């Protein structure tokens, strides 16, 4: 059974940093699409970043480019999201997602492109 477990969320002031982790169990991240999404109250879930663990292709949402970095540690079967210069608008619940292979038409920022999801971790940024 595939399980994704996020950790690292918390409360920080604007300008601060956090590093989120997504550990995969029952699933090898050697060749998979891994995405980070976030959802604020009353808003749709949005793609933040994604990485193809088999080749290193990386995508970022425009709103986080230059501030967030997605990376992987294959030995630990873990994907990270380093978040710097956090802003109050980054406040949301952050989710990790995974899929071994996308179908035609899937995109990195679409939640429907991913088969497996974690339970999320809350990030709160105060001004």
CSV table of N, CA and C in Angstrom, one decimal:
chain,number,residue,atom,x,y,z
A,1,UNK,N,0.8,-1.2,0.0
A,1,UNK,CA,0.0,0.0,0.0
A,1,UNK,C,0.9,1.2,0.0
A,2,UNK,N,0.6,2.2,-0.9
A,2,UNK,CA,1.4,3.4,-1.0
A,2,UNK,C,0.9,4.4,0.0
A,3,UNK,N,1.9,5.0,0.7
A,3,UNK,CA,1.6,6.0,1.7
A,3,UNK,C,2.7,7.1,1.5
A,4,UNK,N,2.2,8.3,1.5
A,4,UNK,CA,3.0,9.5,1.4
A,4,UNK,C,2.8,10.3,2.7
A,5,UNK,N,3.9,10.6,3.4
A,5,UNK,CA,3.7,11.3,4.7
A,5,UNK,C,4.5,12.6,4.7
A,6,UNK,N,3.8,13.7,4.8
A,6,UNK,CA,4.4,15.0,4.8
A,6,UNK,C,4.8,15.4,6.3
A,7,UNK,N,5.8,16.2,6.4
A,7,UNK,CA,6.2,16.8,7.7
A,7,UNK,C,6.9,18.1,7.4
A,8,UNK,N,7.1,18.8,8.5
A,8,UNK,CA,7.9,20.1,8.4
A,8,UNK,C,7.1,21.3,8.4
A,9,UNK,N,5.8,21.2,8.4
A,9,UNK,CA,5.0,22.5,8.4
A,9,UNK,C,5.1,23.2,9.8
A,10,UNK,N,4.6,24.4,9.8
A,10,UNK,CA,4.6,25.1,11.1
A,10,UNK,C,4.2,26.5,10.9
A,11,UNK,N,4.4,27.3,11.9
A,11,UNK,CA,4.1,28.8,11.8
A,11,UNK,C,5.4,29.6,11.8
A,12,UNK,N,5.5,30.5,10.9
A,12,UNK,CA,6.6,31.4,10.8
A,12,UNK,C,6.2,32.8,10.5
A,13,UNK,N,7.1,33.7,10.7
A,13,UNK,CA,6.8,35.1,10.3
A,13,UNK,C,7.2,35.3,8.9
A,14,UNK,N,6.7,36.3,8.3
A,14,UNK,CA,7.0,36.6,6.9
A,14,UNK,C,8.5,36.8,6.8
A,15,UNK,N,9.1,36.3,5.7
A,15,UNK,CA,10.5,36.3,5.5
A,15,UNK,C,11.2,35.1,6.0
A,16,UNK,N,10.5,34.3,6.7
A,16,UNK,CA,11.1,33.1,7.3
A,16,UNK,C,11.2,31.9,6.3
A,17,UNK,N,11.7,30.8,6.8
A,17,UNK,CA,11.8,29.6,6.0
A,17,UNK,C,11.3,28.3,6.6
A,18,UNK,N,10.9,27.4,5.8
A,18,UNK,CA,10.5,26.1,6.3
A,18,UNK,C,11.0,25.1,5.2
A,19,UNK,N,11.2,23.8,5.7
A,19,UNK,CA,11.5,22.8,4.7
A,19,UNK,C,10.5,21.6,4.9
A,20,UNK,N,9.7,21.4,3.9
A,20,UNK,CA,8.8,20.3,4.0
A,20,UNK,C,9.4,19.0,3.5
A,21,UNK,N,9.0,17.9,4.0
A,21,UNK,CA,9.5,16.6,3.6
A,21,UNK,C,8.3,15.7,3.2
A,22,UNK,N,8.5,14.9,2.2
A,22,UNK,CA,7.5,13.9,1.8
A,22,UNK,C,8.2,12.6,1.7
A,23,UNK,N,7.9,11.7,2.7
A,23,UNK,CA,8.5,10.4,2.7
A,23,UNK,C,7.5,9.4,2.1
A,24,UNK,N,8.0,8.5,1.2
A,24,UNK,CA,7.1,7.6,0.5
A,24,UNK,C,7.4,6.2,1.1
A,25,UNK,N,6.2,5.5,1.4
A,25,UNK,CA,6.3,4.1,1.9
A,25,UNK,C,5.5,3.2,0.9
A,26,UNK,N,6.1,2.1,0.6
A,26,UNK,CA,5.4,1.2,-0.3
A,26,UNK,C,5.5,1.6,-1.8
A,27,UNK,N,6.4,2.5,-2.0
A,27,UNK,CA,6.5,3.1,-3.3
A,27,UNK,C,7.9,3.7,-3.5
A,28,UNK,N,8.6,3.2,-4.6
A,28,UNK,CA,9.9,3.7,-4.8
A,28,UNK,C,9.9,4.9,-5.7
A,29,UNK,N,10.6,5.9,-5.3
A,29,UNK,CA,10.6,7.2,-6.0
A,29,UNK,C,11.7,7.3,-7.0
A,30,UNK,N,12.1,6.2,-7.5
A,30,UNK,CA,13.3,6.2,-8.5
A,30,UNK,C,12.8,6.8,-9.8
A,31,UNK,N,11.6,6.6,-10.2
A,31,UNK,CA,11.1,7.1,-11.5
A,31,UNK,C,9.6,7.4,-11.3
A,32,UNK,N,9.4,8.6,-10.9
A,32,UNK,CA,8.0,9.0,-10.6
A,32,UNK,C,7.9,10.5,-10.7
A,33,UNK,N,6.7,11.0,-10.9
A,33,UNK,CA,6.4,12.4,-10.8
A,33,UNK,C,5.9,12.7,-9.4
A,34,UNK,N,6.6,13.6,-8.8
A,34,UNK,CA,6.3,14.0,-7.4
A,34,UNK,C,5.9,15.5,-7.4
A,35,UNK,N,4.8,15.8,-6.8
A,35,UNK,CA,4.3,17.2,-6.8
A,35,UNK,C,4.0,17.7,-5.4
A,36,UNK,N,4.2,19.0,-5.3
A,36,UNK,CA,3.7,19.7,-4.0
A,36,UNK,C,2.6,20.6,-4.4
A,37,UNK,N,1.5,20.5,-3.7
A,37,UNK,CA,0.3,21.3,-3.9
A,37,UNK,C,0.0,22.0,-2.6
A,38,UNK,N,-0.8,23.0,-2.7
A,38,UNK,CA,-1.3,23.7,-1.5
A,38,UNK,C,-2.7,24.1,-1.7
A,39,UNK,N,-3.4,24.2,-0.5
A,39,UNK,CA,-4.8,24.6,-0.6
A,39,UNK,C,-5.1,25.5,0.6
A,40,UNK,N,-5.5,26.7,0.4
A,40,UNK,CA,-5.9,27.6,1.4
A,40,UNK,C,-7.5,27.5,1.6
A,41,UNK,N,-8.0,27.9,2.7
A,41,UNK,CA,-9.4,27.8,2.9
A,41,UNK,C,-10.2,28.6,1.9
A,42,UNK,N,-11.2,27.9,1.3
A,42,UNK,CA,-12.0,28.6,0.3
A,42,UNK,C,-11.4,28.6,-1.1
A,43,UNK,N,-10.2,28.1,-1.3
A,43,UNK,CA,-9.6,28.1,-2.6
A,43,UNK,C,-9.3,26.7,-3.1
A,44,UNK,N,-9.1,26.7,-4.4
A,44,UNK,CA,-8.8,25.4,-5.0
A,44,UNK,C,-7.4,25.0,-4.7
A,45,UNK,N,-7.2,23.7,-4.8
A,45,UNK,CA,-5.8,23.2,-4.6
A,45,UNK,C,-5.0,23.6,-5.8
A,46,UNK,N,-3.8,24.1,-5.6
A,46,UNK,CA,-2.9,24.6,-6.7
A,46,UNK,C,-1.6,23.9,-6.6
A,47,UNK,N,-1.0,23.7,-7.8
A,47,UNK,CA,0.3,23.2,-7.9
A,47,UNK,C,1.4,24.2,-7.5
A,48,UNK,N,2.3,23.8,-6.7
A,48,UNK,CA,3.4,24.6,-6.3
A,48,UNK,C,4.7,24.3,-7.0
A,49,UNK,N,5.0,23.0,-7.0
A,49,UNK,CA,6.3,22.5,-7.7
A,49,UNK,C,6.1,21.0,-8.0
A,50,UNK,N,6.9,20.6,-8.9
A,50,UNK,CA,6.9,19.2,-9.3
A,50,UNK,C,8.3,18.8,-9.8
A,51,UNK,N,8.6,17.5,-9.6
A,51,UNK,CA,9.9,17.0,-10.0
A,51,UNK,C,9.7,15.6,-10.6
A,52,UNK,N,10.4,15.2,-11.7
A,52,UNK,CA,10.4,13.9,-12.2
A,52,UNK,C,11.7,13.2,-11.6
A,53,UNK,N,11.5,12.3,-10.7
A,53,UNK,CA,12.6,11.8,-9.9
A,53,UNK,C,13.6,10.9,-10.8
A,54,UNK,N,13.1,10.5,-12.0
A,54,UNK,CA,13.9,9.7,-12.8
A,54,UNK,C,14.8,10.5,-13.8
A,55,UNK,N,14.5,11.8,-13.9
A,55,UNK,CA,15.4,12.6,-14.8
A,55,UNK,C,15.6,14.0,-14.3
A,56,UNK,N,15.0,14.4,-13.2
A,56,UNK,CA,15.3,15.7,-12.7
A,56,UNK,C,14.5,16.9,-13.2
A,57,UNK,N,13.6,16.7,-14.2
A,57,UNK,CA,12.8,17.8,-14.7
A,57,UNK,C,12.0,18.4,-13.5
A,58,UNK,N,12.0,19.7,-13.5
A,58,UNK,CA,11.4,20.4,-12.4
A,58,UNK,C,10.5,21.6,-12.9
A,59,UNK,N,9.4,21.7,-12.2
A,59,UNK,CA,8.5,22.8,-12.5
A,59,UNK,C,8.2,23.6,-11.3
A,60,UNK,N,7.9,24.9,-11.4
A,60,UNK,CA,7.5,25.7,-10.3
A,60,UNK,C,6.3,26.6,-10.8
A,61,UNK,N,5.5,26.9,-9.8
A,61,UNK,CA,4.5,27.9,-10.1
A,61,UNK,C,5.2,29.3,-10.1
A,62,UNK,N,4.7,30.2,-10.9
A,62,UNK,CA,5.3,31.5,-11.0
A,62,UNK,C,5.3,32.2,-9.6
A,63,UNK,N,4.3,32.0,-8.8
A,63,UNK,CA,4.3,32.6,-7.5
A,63,UNK,C,5.4,32.2,-6.5
A,64,UNK,N,6.0,31.1,-6.8
A,64,UNK,CA,7.1,30.6,-5.8
A,64,UNK,C,8.5,30.6,-6.4
A,65,UNK,N,8.6,30.9,-7.7
A,65,UNK,CA,9.9,30.8,-8.4
A,65,UNK,C,10.9,31.7,-7.7
A,66,UNK,N,12.1,31.2,-7.5
A,66,UNK,CA,13.1,32.0,-6.8
A,66,UNK,C,13.0,31.9,-5.3
A,67,UNK,N,11.9,31.4,-4.8
A,67,UNK,CA,11.8,31.3,-3.3
A,67,UNK,C,11.7,29.8,-2.8
A,68,UNK,N,11.1,29.0,-3.6
A,68,UNK,CA,10.9,27.6,-3.2
A,68,UNK,C,11.8,26.7,-4.1
A,69,UNK,N,12.3,25.6,-3.5
A,69,UNK,CA,13.1,24.6,-4.2
A,69,UNK,C,12.7,23.2,-3.9
A,70,UNK,N,12.4,22.5,-5.0
A,70,UNK,CA,12.0,21.1,-4.8
A,70,UNK,C,13.2,20.2,-5.1
A,71,UNK,N,13.4,19.2,-4.3
A,71,UNK,CA,14.6,18.3,-4.4
A,71,UNK,C,14.2,16.9,-4.0
A,72,UNK,N,15.1,16.0,-4.3
A,72,UNK,CA,14.8,14.6,-3.9
A,72,UNK,C,16.0,14.0,-3.3
A,73,UNK,N,15.8,13.0,-2.4
A,73,UNK,CA,16.8,12.1,-1.9
A,73,UNK,C,16.4,10.7,-2.1
A,74,UNK,N,16.9,10.1,-3.2
A,74,UNK,CA,16.5,8.8,-3.5
A,74,UNK,C,16.8,7.7,-2.5
A,75,UNK,N,17.9,7.9,-1.8
A,75,UNK,CA,18.3,7.0,-0.8
A,75,UNK,C,17.3,6.9,0.4
A,76,UNK,N,16.7,8.1,0.6
A,76,UNK,CA,15.7,8.2,1.7
A,76,UNK,C,14.3,8.1,1.2
A,77,UNK,N,14.2,7.9,-0.1
A,77,UNK,CA,12.8,7.8,-0.7
A,77,UNK,C,12.0,9.0,-0.3
A,78,UNK,N,12.6,10.2,-0.4
A,78,UNK,CA,12.0,11.4,0.2
A,78,UNK,C,12.1,12.6,-0.8
A,79,UNK,N,11.1,13.4,-0.9
A,79,UNK,CA,11.1,14.6,-1.7
A,79,UNK,C,10.9,15.8,-0.7
A,80,UNK,N,11.7,16.9,-1.0
A,80,UNK,CA,11.6,18.0,-0.1
A,80,UNK,C,11.1,19.2,-0.9
A,81,UNK,N,10.6,20.2,-0.1
A,81,UNK,CA,10.3,21.5,-0.6
A,81,UNK,C,10.8,22.5,0.4
A,82,UNK,N,11.9,23.2,-0.1
A,82,UNK,CA,12.6,24.2,0.7
A,82,UNK,C,11.9,25.5,0.4
A,83,UNK,N,11.3,26.2,1.4
A,83,UNK,CA,10.6,27.4,1.2
A,83,UNK,C,11.3,28.6,1.9
A,84,UNK,N,11.7,29.5,1.2
A,84,UNK,CA,12.4,30.7,1.7
A,84,UNK,C,11.6,32.0,1.4
A,85,UNK,N,11.9,33.0,2.2
A,85,UNK,CA,11.2,34.3,2.0
A,85,UNK,C,9.7,34.1,2.0
A,86,UNK,N,9.2,33.4,3.0
A,86,UNK,CA,7.8,33.1,3.0
A,86,UNK,C,6.9,34.3,3.2
A,87,UNK,N,5.8,34.3,2.5
A,87,UNK,CA,4.8,35.4,2.6
A,87,UNK,C,3.5,35.0,3.2
A,88,UNK,N,2.7,35.9,3.7
A,88,UNK,CA,1.4,35.5,4.3
A,88,UNK,C,0.5,34.8,3.2
A,89,UNK,N,0.7,35.1,2.0
A,89,UNK,CA,-0.1,34.4,1.0
A,89,UNK,C,0.3,33.0,0.7
A,90,UNK,N,1.4,32.6,1.3
A,90,UNK,CA,1.8,31.2,1.2
A,90,UNK,C,1.1,30.3,2.2
A,91,UNK,N,0.4,30.9,3.1
A,91,UNK,CA,-0.4,30.2,4.1
A,91,UNK,C,-1.4,29.2,3.5
A,92,UNK,N,-1.2,27.9,3.8
A,92,UNK,CA,-2.1,26.9,3.2
A,92,UNK,C,-1.7,25.6,3.8
A,93,UNK,N,-2.5,24.6,3.5
A,93,UNK,CA,-2.1,23.2,3.8
A,93,UNK,C,-1.4,22.7,2.6
A,94,UNK,N,-0.2,22.1,2.8
A,94,UNK,CA,0.6,21.7,1.7
A,94,UNK,C,0.5,20.1,1.6
A,95,UNK,N,0.3,19.7,0.4
A,95,UNK,CA,0.2,18.2,0.1
A,95,UNK,C,1.3,17.8,-0.8
A,96,UNK,N,1.7,16.5,-0.6
A,96,UNK,CA,2.6,15.8,-1.5
A,96,UNK,C,1.8,14.9,-2.3
A,97,UNK,N,2.2,14.7,-3.6
A,97,UNK,CA,1.5,13.8,-4.5
A,97,UNK,C,2.4,13.1,-5.4
A,98,UNK,N,2.0,11.9,-5.8
A,98,UNK,CA,2.9,11.1,-6.6
A,98,UNK,C,2.2,10.4,-7.7
A,99,UNK,N,2.9,10.1,-8.8
A,99,UNK,CA,2.3,9.3,-9.9
A,99,UNK,C,3.4,8.6,-10.7
A,100,UNK,N,3.3,7.4,-11.0
A,100,UNK,CA,4.4,6.7,-11.7
A,100,UNK,C,4.5,7.1,-13.2
A,101,UNK,N,3.4,7.4,-13.7
A,101,UNK,CA,3.4,7.7,-15.2
A,101,UNK,C,2.1,8.5,-15.5
A,102,UNK,N,2.4,9.6,-16.1
A,102,UNK,CA,1.2,10.5,-16.5
A,102,UNK,C,0.6,10.0,-17.8
A,103,UNK,N,-0.7,10.3,-17.9
A,103,UNK,CA,-1.4,10.0,-19.1
A,103,UNK,C,-1.3,11.2,-20.1
A,104,UNK,N,-1.6,11.0,-21.3
A,104,UNK,CA,-1.6,12.1,-22.3
A,104,UNK,C,-2.5,13.2,-21.8
A,105,UNK,N,-2.0,14.4,-21.8
A,105,UNK,CA,-2.8,15.5,-21.4
A,105,UNK,C,-2.6,15.9,-19.9
A,106,UNK,N,-2.0,15.0,-19.1
A,106,UNK,CA,-1.7,15.4,-17.7
A,106,UNK,C,-0.7,16.5,-17.7
A,107,UNK,N,-0.8,17.3,-16.7
A,107,UNK,CA,0.1,18.4,-16.5
A,107,UNK,C,0.6,18.4,-15.0
A,108,UNK,N,1.7,19.0,-14.8
A,108,UNK,CA,2.3,18.9,-13.5
A,108,UNK,C,1.5,19.6,-12.4
A,109,UNK,N,0.7,20.6,-12.8
A,109,UNK,CA,0.0,21.5,-11.9
A,109,UNK,C,-1.5,21.0,-11.7
A,110,UNK,N,-1.9,20.0,-12.3
A,110,UNK,CA,-3.2,19.5,-12.2
A,110,UNK,C,-3.3,18.4,-11.2
A,111,UNK,N,-4.1,18.5,-10.1
A,111,UNK,CA,-4.3,17.5,-9.1
A,111,UNK,C,-4.7,16.1,-9.7
A,112,UNK,N,-5.5,16.1,-10.8
A,112,UNK,CA,-5.9,14.9,-11.3
A,112,UNK,C,-4.8,14.1,-12.0
A,113,UNK,N,-3.6,14.7,-12.2
A,113,UNK,CA,-2.5,14.0,-12.8
A,113,UNK,C,-1.8,13.0,-11.8
A,114,UNK,N,-2.2,13.1,-10.5
A,114,UNK,CA,-1.5,12.3,-9.5
A,114,UNK,C,-2.4,11.3,-8.9
A,115,UNK,N,-1.9,10.1,-8.7
A,115,UNK,CA,-2.7,9.0,-8.1
A,115,UNK,C,-2.6,8.9,-6.6
A,116,UNK,N,-1.5,9.3,-6.0
A,116,UNK,CA,-1.3,9.1,-4.6
A,116,UNK,C,-1.1,10.5,-3.9
A,117,UNK,N,-1.7,10.6,-2.7
A,117,UNK,CA,-1.7,11.8,-2.0
A,117,UNK,C,-1.4,11.6,-0.5
A,118,UNK,N,-0.6,12.5,0.1
A,118,UNK,CA,-0.5,12.5,1.5
A,118,UNK,C,-1.6,13.3,2.2
A,119,UNK,N,-1.5,13.3,3.5
A,119,UNK,CA,-2.6,14.0,4.3
A,119,UNK,C,-2.4,15.5,4.5
A,120,UNK,N,-1.2,15.9,4.1
A,120,UNK,CA,-0.9,17.4,4.2
A,120,UNK,C,-0.3,17.8,5.5
A,121,UNK,N,0.4,19.0,5.4
A,121,UNK,CA,1.0,19.6,6.5
A,121,UNK,C,0.7,21.1,6.5
A,122,UNK,N,0.3,21.7,7.6
A,122,UNK,CA,-0.1,23.1,7.6
A,122,UNK,C,1.1,24.1,7.7
A,123,UNK,N,1.0,25.1,6.8
A,123,UNK,CA,2.0,26.1,6.8
A,123,UNK,C,1.3,27.5,7.1
A,124,UNK,N,1.7,28.2,8.1
A,124,UNK,CA,1.0,29.4,8.4
A,124,UNK,C,2.1,30.5,8.5
A,125,UNK,N,1.9,31.6,7.7
A,125,UNK,CA,2.9,32.7,7.7
A,125,UNK,C,2.2,33.9,8.1
A,126,UNK,N,2.8,34.5,9.2
A,126,UNK,CA,2.2,35.7,9.7
A,126,UNK,C,3.0,37.0,9.3
A,127,UNK,N,2.2,38.1,9.2
A,127,UNK,CA,2.9,39.3,8.7
A,127,UNK,C,3.5,40.1,9.9
